[in-house]
Amino acid sequence: MVTGLGTGNNTFSWTIANGICPAFSDTVQIQINPSPVINLGADTLLCNGDSLTLTADPNSTYPGASYLWSNGATGLTLTVTTGTWGLVLTDSNGCTAQDDLLIQSSTLAITFTGLDSLYCITDPPSVLNPSPGGGMFTGPGVSGTVFD
């Protein structure tokens, strides 16, 4: 067993001698190729109904590579929606890399209280209470979170 080799050419030689015949030697060279590296990105959220295009090798680092997506597709890119998406990249040397990406759907539900459907011009202002907070009300008679 040989361990601890770096990438590149490695030369191994061995010699056999039995004390009677002349020694016999042979040499072999072994090429250790680097493993490809892929990164589909961080797990992400998409708005309901949206899609995302994943690219297997956005910098063309591995010319001649083949791609196998978790749904069986083999192209350089894949347009996806929610779910877990995986990719196996095989470079021209037969070395492989794998990555997975989880895409979840985010549905933004908005509710607010404090606004009736009918008002008289002399009614006092109403305070609007949104959930979730952090948004902005717009429309005639609205200032911040007050309808007047």
Steps between C-alpha positions, in 0.01 A plus 500: 500500500626846411357801680571870527559567131429845362366578156730470201738232371639248747772253403535164673791262449561158639784254479494127556817305566538135602877496536549262207367685197565863419260739674191597305356853522191664363346844525142621471361853493166578658310821431293622796233740379339760724138448595260743338318741730142614445275720706135548414477772765326532832158351563248763404139618507297581190177689486207274427491420127851629423785293355879512516757399236791302641830487311729199545828668404445877474870580443560223242765356731452144374487488119376165376325423830170316514214593729231286659224679689285321756204496259707326229568813291851531357531864390726773631201686647176393661197716579343386827227582746469371856664178616844355553716513188825311464777499242784260427773650281746261334807672355695386195728289725206308648525678837166594656352763729151526644289774656139536610277804540172531690250748359195579707193706418426817691144622501460848642170531682398849601229598743419825672235632734368848573341579165128481447335504159285812560595835654346843543712803424478603865617165645821501706822354352545121508827329595590216265665190652678288237630147538780434426647839579762675295287587199363832385142613457418716199185661374290814539468611862782277630793640693730234650261262674214751539200533267341845529 
